Tab-separated table of C-alpha atoms in Angstrom:
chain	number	residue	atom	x	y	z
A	10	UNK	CA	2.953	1.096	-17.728
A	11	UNK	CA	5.793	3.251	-19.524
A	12	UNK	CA	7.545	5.039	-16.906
A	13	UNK	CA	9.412	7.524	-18.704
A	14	UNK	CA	5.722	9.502	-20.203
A	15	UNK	CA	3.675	8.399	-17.165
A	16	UNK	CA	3.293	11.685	-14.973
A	17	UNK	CA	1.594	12.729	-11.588
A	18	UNK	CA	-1.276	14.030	-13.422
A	19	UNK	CA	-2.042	11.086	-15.958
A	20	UNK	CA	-1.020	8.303	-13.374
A	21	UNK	CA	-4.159	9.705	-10.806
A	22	UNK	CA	-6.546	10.329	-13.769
A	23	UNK	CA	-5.698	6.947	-15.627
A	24	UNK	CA	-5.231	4.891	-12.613
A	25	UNK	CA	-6.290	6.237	-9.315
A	26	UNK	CA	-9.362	8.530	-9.826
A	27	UNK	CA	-10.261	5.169	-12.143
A	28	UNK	CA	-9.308	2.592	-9.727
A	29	UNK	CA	-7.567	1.235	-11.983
A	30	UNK	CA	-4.492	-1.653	-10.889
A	31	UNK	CA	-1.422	-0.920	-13.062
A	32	UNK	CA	2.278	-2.238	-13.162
A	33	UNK	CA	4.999	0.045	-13.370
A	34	UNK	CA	8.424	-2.401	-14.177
A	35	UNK	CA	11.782	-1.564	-12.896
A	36	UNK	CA	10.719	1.309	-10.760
A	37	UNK	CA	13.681	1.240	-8.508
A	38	UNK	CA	16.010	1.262	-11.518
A	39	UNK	CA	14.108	3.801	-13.773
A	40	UNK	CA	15.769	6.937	-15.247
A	41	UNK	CA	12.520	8.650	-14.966
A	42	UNK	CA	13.053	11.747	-12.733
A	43	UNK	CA	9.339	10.859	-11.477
A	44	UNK	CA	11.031	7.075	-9.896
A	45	UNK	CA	14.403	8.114	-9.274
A	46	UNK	CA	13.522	9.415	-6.014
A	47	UNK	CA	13.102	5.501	-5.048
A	48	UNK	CA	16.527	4.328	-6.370
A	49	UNK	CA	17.954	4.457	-3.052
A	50	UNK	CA	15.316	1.263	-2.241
A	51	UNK	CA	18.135	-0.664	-4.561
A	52	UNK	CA	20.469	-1.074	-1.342
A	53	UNK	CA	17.936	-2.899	0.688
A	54	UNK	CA	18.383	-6.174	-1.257
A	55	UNK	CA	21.823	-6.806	0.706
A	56	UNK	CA	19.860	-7.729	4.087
A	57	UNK	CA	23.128	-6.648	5.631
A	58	UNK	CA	22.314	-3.649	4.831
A	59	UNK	CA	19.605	-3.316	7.011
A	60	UNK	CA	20.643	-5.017	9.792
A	61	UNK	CA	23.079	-2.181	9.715
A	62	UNK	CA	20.455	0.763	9.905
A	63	UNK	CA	18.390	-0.848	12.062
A	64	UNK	CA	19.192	-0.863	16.026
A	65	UNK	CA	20.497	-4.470	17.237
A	66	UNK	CA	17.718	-4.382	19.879
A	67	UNK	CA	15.118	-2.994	18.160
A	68	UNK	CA	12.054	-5.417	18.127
A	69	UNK	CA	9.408	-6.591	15.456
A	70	UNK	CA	6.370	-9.048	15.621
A	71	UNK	CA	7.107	-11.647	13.538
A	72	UNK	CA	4.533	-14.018	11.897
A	73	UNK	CA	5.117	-18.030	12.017
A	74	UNK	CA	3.646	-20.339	10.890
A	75	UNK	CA	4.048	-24.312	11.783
A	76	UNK	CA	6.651	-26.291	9.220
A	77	UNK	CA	5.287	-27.095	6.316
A	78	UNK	CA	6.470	-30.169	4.467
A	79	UNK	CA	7.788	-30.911	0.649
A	80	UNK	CA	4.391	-32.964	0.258
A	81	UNK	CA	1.873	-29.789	1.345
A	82	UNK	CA	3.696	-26.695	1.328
A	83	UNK	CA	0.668	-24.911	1.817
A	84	UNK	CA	-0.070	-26.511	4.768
A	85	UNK	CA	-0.055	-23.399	6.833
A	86	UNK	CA	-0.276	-20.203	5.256
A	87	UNK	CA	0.804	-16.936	7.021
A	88	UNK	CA	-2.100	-14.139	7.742
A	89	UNK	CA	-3.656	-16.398	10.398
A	90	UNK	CA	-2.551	-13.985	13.263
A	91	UNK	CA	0.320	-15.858	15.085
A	92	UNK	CA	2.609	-13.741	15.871
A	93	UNK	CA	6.042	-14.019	17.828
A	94	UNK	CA	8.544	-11.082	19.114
A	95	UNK	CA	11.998	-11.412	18.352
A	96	UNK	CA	15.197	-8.496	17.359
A	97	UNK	CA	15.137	-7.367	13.469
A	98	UNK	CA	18.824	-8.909	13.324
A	99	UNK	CA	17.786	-12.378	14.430
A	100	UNK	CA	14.768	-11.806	12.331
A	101	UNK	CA	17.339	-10.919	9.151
A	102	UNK	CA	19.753	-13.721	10.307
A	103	UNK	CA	16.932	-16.363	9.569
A	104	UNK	CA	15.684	-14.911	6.103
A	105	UNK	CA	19.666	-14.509	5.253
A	106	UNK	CA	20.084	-18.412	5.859
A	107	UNK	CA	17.769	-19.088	3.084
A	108	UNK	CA	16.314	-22.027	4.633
A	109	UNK	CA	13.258	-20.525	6.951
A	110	UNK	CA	9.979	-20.418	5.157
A	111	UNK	CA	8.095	-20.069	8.853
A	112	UNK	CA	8.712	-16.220	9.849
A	113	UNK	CA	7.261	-13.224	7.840
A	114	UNK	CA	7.827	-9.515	8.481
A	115	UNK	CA	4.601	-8.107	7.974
A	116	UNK	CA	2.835	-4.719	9.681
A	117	UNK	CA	4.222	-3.455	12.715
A	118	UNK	CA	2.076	-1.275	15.417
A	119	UNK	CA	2.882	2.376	15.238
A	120	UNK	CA	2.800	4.812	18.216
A	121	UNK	CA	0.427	7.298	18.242
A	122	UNK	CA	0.896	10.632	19.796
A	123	UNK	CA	-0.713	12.814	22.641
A	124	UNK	CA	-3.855	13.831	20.280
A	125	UNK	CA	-4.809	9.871	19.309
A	126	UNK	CA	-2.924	10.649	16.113
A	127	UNK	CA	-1.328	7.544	14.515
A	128	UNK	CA	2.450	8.188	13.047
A	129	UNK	CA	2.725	7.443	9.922
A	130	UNK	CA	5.631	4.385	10.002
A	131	UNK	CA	6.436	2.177	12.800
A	132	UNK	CA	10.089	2.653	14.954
A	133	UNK	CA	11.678	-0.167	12.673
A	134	UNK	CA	10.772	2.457	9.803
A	135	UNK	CA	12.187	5.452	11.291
A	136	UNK	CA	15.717	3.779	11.132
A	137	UNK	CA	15.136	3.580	7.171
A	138	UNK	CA	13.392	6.395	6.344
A	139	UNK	CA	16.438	8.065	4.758
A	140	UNK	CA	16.185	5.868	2.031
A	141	UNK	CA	12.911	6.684	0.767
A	142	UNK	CA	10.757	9.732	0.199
A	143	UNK	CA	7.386	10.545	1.927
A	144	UNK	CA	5.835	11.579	-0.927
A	145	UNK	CA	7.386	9.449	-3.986
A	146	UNK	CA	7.375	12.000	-6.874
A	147	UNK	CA	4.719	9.966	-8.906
A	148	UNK	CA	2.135	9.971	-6.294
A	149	UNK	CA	1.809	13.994	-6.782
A	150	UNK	CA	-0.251	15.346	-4.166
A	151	UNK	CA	-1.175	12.332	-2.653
A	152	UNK	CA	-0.368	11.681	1.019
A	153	UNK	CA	0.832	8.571	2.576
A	154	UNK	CA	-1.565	7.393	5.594
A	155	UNK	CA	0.840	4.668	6.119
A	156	UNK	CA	4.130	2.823	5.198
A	157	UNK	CA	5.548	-0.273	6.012
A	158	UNK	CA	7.819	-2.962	4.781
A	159	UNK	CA	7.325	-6.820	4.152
A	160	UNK	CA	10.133	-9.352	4.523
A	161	UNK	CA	10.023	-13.153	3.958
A	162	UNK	CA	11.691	-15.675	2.587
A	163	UNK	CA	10.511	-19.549	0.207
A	164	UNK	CA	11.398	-21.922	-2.322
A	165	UNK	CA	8.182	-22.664	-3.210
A	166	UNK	CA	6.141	-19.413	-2.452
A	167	UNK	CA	3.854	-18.412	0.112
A	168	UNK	CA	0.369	-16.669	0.258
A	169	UNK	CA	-0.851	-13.590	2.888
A	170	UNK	CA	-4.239	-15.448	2.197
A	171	UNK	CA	-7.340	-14.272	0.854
A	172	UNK	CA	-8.046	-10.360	1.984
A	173	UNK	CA	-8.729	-6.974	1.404
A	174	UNK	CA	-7.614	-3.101	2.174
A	175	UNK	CA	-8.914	-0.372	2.797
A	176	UNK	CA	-6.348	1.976	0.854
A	177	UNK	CA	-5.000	2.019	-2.111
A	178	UNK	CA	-1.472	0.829	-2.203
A	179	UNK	CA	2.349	2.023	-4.097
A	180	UNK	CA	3.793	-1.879	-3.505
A	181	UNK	CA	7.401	-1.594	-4.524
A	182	UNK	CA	8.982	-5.002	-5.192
A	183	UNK	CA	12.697	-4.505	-4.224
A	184	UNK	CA	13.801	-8.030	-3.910
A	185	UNK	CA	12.563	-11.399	-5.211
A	186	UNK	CA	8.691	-11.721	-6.986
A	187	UNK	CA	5.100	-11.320	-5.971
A	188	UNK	CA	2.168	-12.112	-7.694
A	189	UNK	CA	-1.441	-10.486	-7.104
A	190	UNK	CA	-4.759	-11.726	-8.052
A	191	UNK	CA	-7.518	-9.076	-7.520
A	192	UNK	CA	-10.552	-9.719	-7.799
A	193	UNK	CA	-13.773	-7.070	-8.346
A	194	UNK	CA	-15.723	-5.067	-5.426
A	195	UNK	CA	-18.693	-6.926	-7.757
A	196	UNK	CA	-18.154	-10.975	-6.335
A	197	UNK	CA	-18.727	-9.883	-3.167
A	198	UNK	CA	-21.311	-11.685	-2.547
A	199	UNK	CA	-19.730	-14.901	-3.307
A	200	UNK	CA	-16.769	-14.651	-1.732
A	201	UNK	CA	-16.596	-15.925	2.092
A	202	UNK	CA	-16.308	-12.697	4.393
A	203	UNK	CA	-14.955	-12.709	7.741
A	204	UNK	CA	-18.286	-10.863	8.626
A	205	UNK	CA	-22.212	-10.727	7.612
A	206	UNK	CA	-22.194	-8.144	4.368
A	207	UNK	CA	-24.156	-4.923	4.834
A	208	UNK	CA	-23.093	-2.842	1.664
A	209	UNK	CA	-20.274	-2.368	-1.080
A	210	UNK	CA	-20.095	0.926	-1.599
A	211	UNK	CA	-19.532	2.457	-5.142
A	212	UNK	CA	-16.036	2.725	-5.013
A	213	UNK	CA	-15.502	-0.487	-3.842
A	214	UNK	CA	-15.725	-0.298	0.012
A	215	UNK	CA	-17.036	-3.003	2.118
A	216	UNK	CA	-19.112	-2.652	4.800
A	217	UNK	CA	-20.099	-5.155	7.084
A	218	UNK	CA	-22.871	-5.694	9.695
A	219	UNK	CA	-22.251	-3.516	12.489
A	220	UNK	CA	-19.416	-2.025	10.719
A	221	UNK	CA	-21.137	0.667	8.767
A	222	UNK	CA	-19.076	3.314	7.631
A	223	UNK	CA	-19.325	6.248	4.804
A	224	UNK	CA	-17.782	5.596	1.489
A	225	UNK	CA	-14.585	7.295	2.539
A	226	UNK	CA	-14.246	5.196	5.438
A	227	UNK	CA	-15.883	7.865	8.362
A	228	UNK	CA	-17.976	6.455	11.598
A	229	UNK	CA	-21.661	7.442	10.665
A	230	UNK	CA	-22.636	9.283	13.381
A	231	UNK	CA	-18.802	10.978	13.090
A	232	UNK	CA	-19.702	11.995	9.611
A	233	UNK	CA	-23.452	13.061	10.381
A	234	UNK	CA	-22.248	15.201	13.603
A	235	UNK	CA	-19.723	17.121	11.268
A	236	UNK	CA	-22.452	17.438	8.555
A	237	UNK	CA	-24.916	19.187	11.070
A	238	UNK	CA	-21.882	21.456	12.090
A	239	UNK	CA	-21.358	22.275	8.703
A	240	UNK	CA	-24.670	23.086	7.705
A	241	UNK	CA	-25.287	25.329	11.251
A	242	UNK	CA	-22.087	27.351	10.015
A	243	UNK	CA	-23.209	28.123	6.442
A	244	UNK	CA	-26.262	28.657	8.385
A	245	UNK	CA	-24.977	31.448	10.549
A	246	UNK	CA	-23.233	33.046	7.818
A	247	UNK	CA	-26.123	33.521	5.697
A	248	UNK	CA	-28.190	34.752	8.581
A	249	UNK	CA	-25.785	37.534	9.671
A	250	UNK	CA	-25.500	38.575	5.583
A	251	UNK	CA	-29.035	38.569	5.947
A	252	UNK	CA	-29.580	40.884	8.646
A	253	UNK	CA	-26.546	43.099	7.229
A	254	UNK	CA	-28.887	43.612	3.947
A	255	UNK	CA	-31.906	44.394	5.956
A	256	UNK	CA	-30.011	46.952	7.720
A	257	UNK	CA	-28.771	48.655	4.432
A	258	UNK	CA	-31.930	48.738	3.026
A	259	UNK	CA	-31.250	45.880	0.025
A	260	UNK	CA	-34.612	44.941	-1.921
A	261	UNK	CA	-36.108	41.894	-1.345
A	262	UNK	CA	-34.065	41.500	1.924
A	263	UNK	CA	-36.558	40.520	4.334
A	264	UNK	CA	-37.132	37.326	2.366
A	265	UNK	CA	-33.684	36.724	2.204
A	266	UNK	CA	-33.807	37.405	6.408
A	267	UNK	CA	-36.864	34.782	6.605
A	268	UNK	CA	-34.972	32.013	4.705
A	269	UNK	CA	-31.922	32.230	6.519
A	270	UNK	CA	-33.764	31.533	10.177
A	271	UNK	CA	-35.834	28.856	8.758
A	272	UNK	CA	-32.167	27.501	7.578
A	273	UNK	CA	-30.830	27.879	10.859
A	274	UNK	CA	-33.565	26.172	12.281
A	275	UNK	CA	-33.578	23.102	10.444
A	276	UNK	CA	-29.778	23.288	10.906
A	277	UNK	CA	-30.104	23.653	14.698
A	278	UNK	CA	-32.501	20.008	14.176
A	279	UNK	CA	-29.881	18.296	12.594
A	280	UNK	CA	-27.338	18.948	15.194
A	281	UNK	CA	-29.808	17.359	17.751
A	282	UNK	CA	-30.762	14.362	15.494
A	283	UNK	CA	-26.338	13.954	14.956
A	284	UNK	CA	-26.521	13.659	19.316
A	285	UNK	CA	-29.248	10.890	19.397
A	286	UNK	CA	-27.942	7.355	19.699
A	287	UNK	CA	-30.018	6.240	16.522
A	288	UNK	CA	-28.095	2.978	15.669
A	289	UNK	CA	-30.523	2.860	12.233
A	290	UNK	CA	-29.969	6.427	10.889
A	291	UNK	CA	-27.794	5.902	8.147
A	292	UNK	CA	-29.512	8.437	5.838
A	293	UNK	CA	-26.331	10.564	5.755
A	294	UNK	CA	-24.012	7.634	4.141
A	295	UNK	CA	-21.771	9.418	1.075
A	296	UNK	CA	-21.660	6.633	-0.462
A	297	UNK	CA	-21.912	8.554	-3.945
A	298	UNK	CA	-18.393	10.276	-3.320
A	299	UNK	CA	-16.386	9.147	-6.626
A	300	UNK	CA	-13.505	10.953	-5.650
A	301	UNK	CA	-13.088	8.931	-2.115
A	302	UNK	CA	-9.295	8.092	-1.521
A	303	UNK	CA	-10.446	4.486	-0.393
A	304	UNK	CA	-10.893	1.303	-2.330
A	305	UNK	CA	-11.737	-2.449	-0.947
A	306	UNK	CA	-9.385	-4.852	-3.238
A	307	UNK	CA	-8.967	-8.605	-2.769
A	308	UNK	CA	-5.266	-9.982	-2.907
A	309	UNK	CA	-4.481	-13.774	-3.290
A	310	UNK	CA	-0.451	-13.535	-3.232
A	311	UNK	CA	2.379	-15.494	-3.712
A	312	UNK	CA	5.455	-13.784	-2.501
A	313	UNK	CA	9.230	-14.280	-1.598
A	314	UNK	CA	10.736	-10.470	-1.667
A	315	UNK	CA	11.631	-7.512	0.353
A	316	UNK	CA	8.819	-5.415	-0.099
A	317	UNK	CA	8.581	-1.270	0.694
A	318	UNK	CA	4.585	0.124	0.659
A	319	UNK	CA	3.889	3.321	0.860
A	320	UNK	CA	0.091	3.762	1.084
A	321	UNK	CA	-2.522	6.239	1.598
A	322	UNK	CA	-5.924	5.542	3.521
A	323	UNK	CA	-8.542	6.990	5.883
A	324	UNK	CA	-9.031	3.905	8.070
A	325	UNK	CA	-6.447	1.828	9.131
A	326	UNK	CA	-6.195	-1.224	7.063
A	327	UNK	CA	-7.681	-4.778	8.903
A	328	UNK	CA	-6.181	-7.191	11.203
A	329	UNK	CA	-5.810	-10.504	8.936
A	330	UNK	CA	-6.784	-13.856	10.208
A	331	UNK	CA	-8.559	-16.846	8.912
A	332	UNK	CA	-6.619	-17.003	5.578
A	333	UNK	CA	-9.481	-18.861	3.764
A	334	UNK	CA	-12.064	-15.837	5.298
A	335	UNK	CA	-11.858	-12.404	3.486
A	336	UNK	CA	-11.989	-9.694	5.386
């Protein structure tokens, strides 16, 4: 993309409203006012850096993976759920060395707070937040769910293994290269999910058996509940304008009365159909929204970089594991 005529406004209506992948180069080094707010990610290719930002005993989860040799250096790819706890300096101290392929920095848990309510970056994040905005100018409006950072280290390159989000993704590059191959919501069918498929949704999101969700990534009976809610408010509203009419006299007012309480009827029905435990009721799937902020993509990545991604989502993204499944 050119960075210095892209804008909020033509970057979500050429690329996100479209779902649309797109490559903006240099984007920690750009003069355009919409990137420079990122610059400061330039300082996080000295690793000592962050080891100095970070607090000596603050912890990560660390991925490893068994040693690979010269002959198959694929032999054991990372994303297959092993993970080990160590400090983020001994982590940094290993990928400093230059010779440890076997550990990878990947998503750390976040703590949640007394309403359920997931914070948006983990505790190793908090200590680097002040080099990074929450809201990166180009993103506009657009609110992160989630950010995180990536960290690994290989001659040869690695892959995260054969996957798929549920969110689209800002990855900033800030050290070293990594390669994507994305393939389309459309091969589905032949690729080998971690699960039995149920639907792909129009904008891309998978659903598997047992799994099914509304296009923008809502529990069905979540979404049906606050549709009968919805509909028994609009209800009452029109039923108390209604009566107001009748009581000033307005032509054709009784009608308008008679609608309104067969509306809040019917409303009043859905609200007890949303509190049945009807597994198979799926009627109320939006799986026509074009505007939903979620998209399924499939990744097959080689990587050795220090990576920043700032993302935004309404479902946490999945747990990775068999790296020749796609989940």
């Amino acid at each position: 993309g050119q960075n210095n005529t892209i804008t909020p406004e033509s970057f979500y209506n050429e690329y996100i409203r479209q779902r649309k992948p797109v490559v903006l180069r240099d984007m920690t080094t750009s003069s355009s006012p919409l990137l420079s707010d990122l610059s400061k990610l330039t300082k996080w290719k000295d690793i000592n850096y962050l080891k100095s930002q970070v607090n000596p005993k603050q912890t990560v989860m660390v991925e490893q993976r068994s040693s690979c040799s010269s002959n198959n250096p694929t032999k054991s790819t990372f994303g297959n759920g092993y993970e080990i706890p160590m400090t983020f300096p001994q982590f940094a101290s290993l990928i400093a060395s230059g010779q440890d392929d076997r550990h990878y920095l990947t998503t750390q848990d976040v703590h949640s707070n007394s309403d359920g309510r997931p914070d948006l970056m983990s505790p190793l994040m908090k200590y680097l937040q002040h080099d990074f905005p929450l809201q990166p100018c180009i993103m506009g409006n657009l609110i992160p769910q989630n950010i995180n950072l990536w960290m690994g280290s290989s001659q040869e390159g690695v892959s995260s293994g054969l996957h798929h989000d549920y969110h689209d993704n800002l990855y900033i590059v800030v050290k070293g290269t990594k390669r994507f191959r994305l393939y389309s919501p459309h091969d589905t069918e032949w690729m080998y999910t971690r699960g039995g498929l149920a639907k792909v949704h129009p904008n891309g999101r998978i659903n598997y058996q047992g799994e099914e969700t509304t296009a923008y990534g809502a529990d069905l009976k979540s979404d049906m509940a606050a549709r009968a809610a919805k509909r028994k408010e609009d209800a009452e509203q029109l039923l108390e304008e209604a009566e107001q009419a009748v009581e000033e006299g307005v032509e054709g007012a009784d009608q308008l009365l008679e609608e309104a309480e067969v509306e809040l009827e019917k409303a009043m029905d859905d609200i007890i159909d949303a509190e049945v435990d009807d597994d198979d009721d799926d009627d109320n799937d939006d799986d026509d929204d074009p505007g939903s902020p979620a998209r399924s993509r499939w990744l097959d990545d080689t990587s050795n970089k220090n990576a920043a991604q700032s993302s935004r989502s309404d479902s946490p993204p999945p747990t990775r594991s068999d790296p020749s499944m796609m989940e």
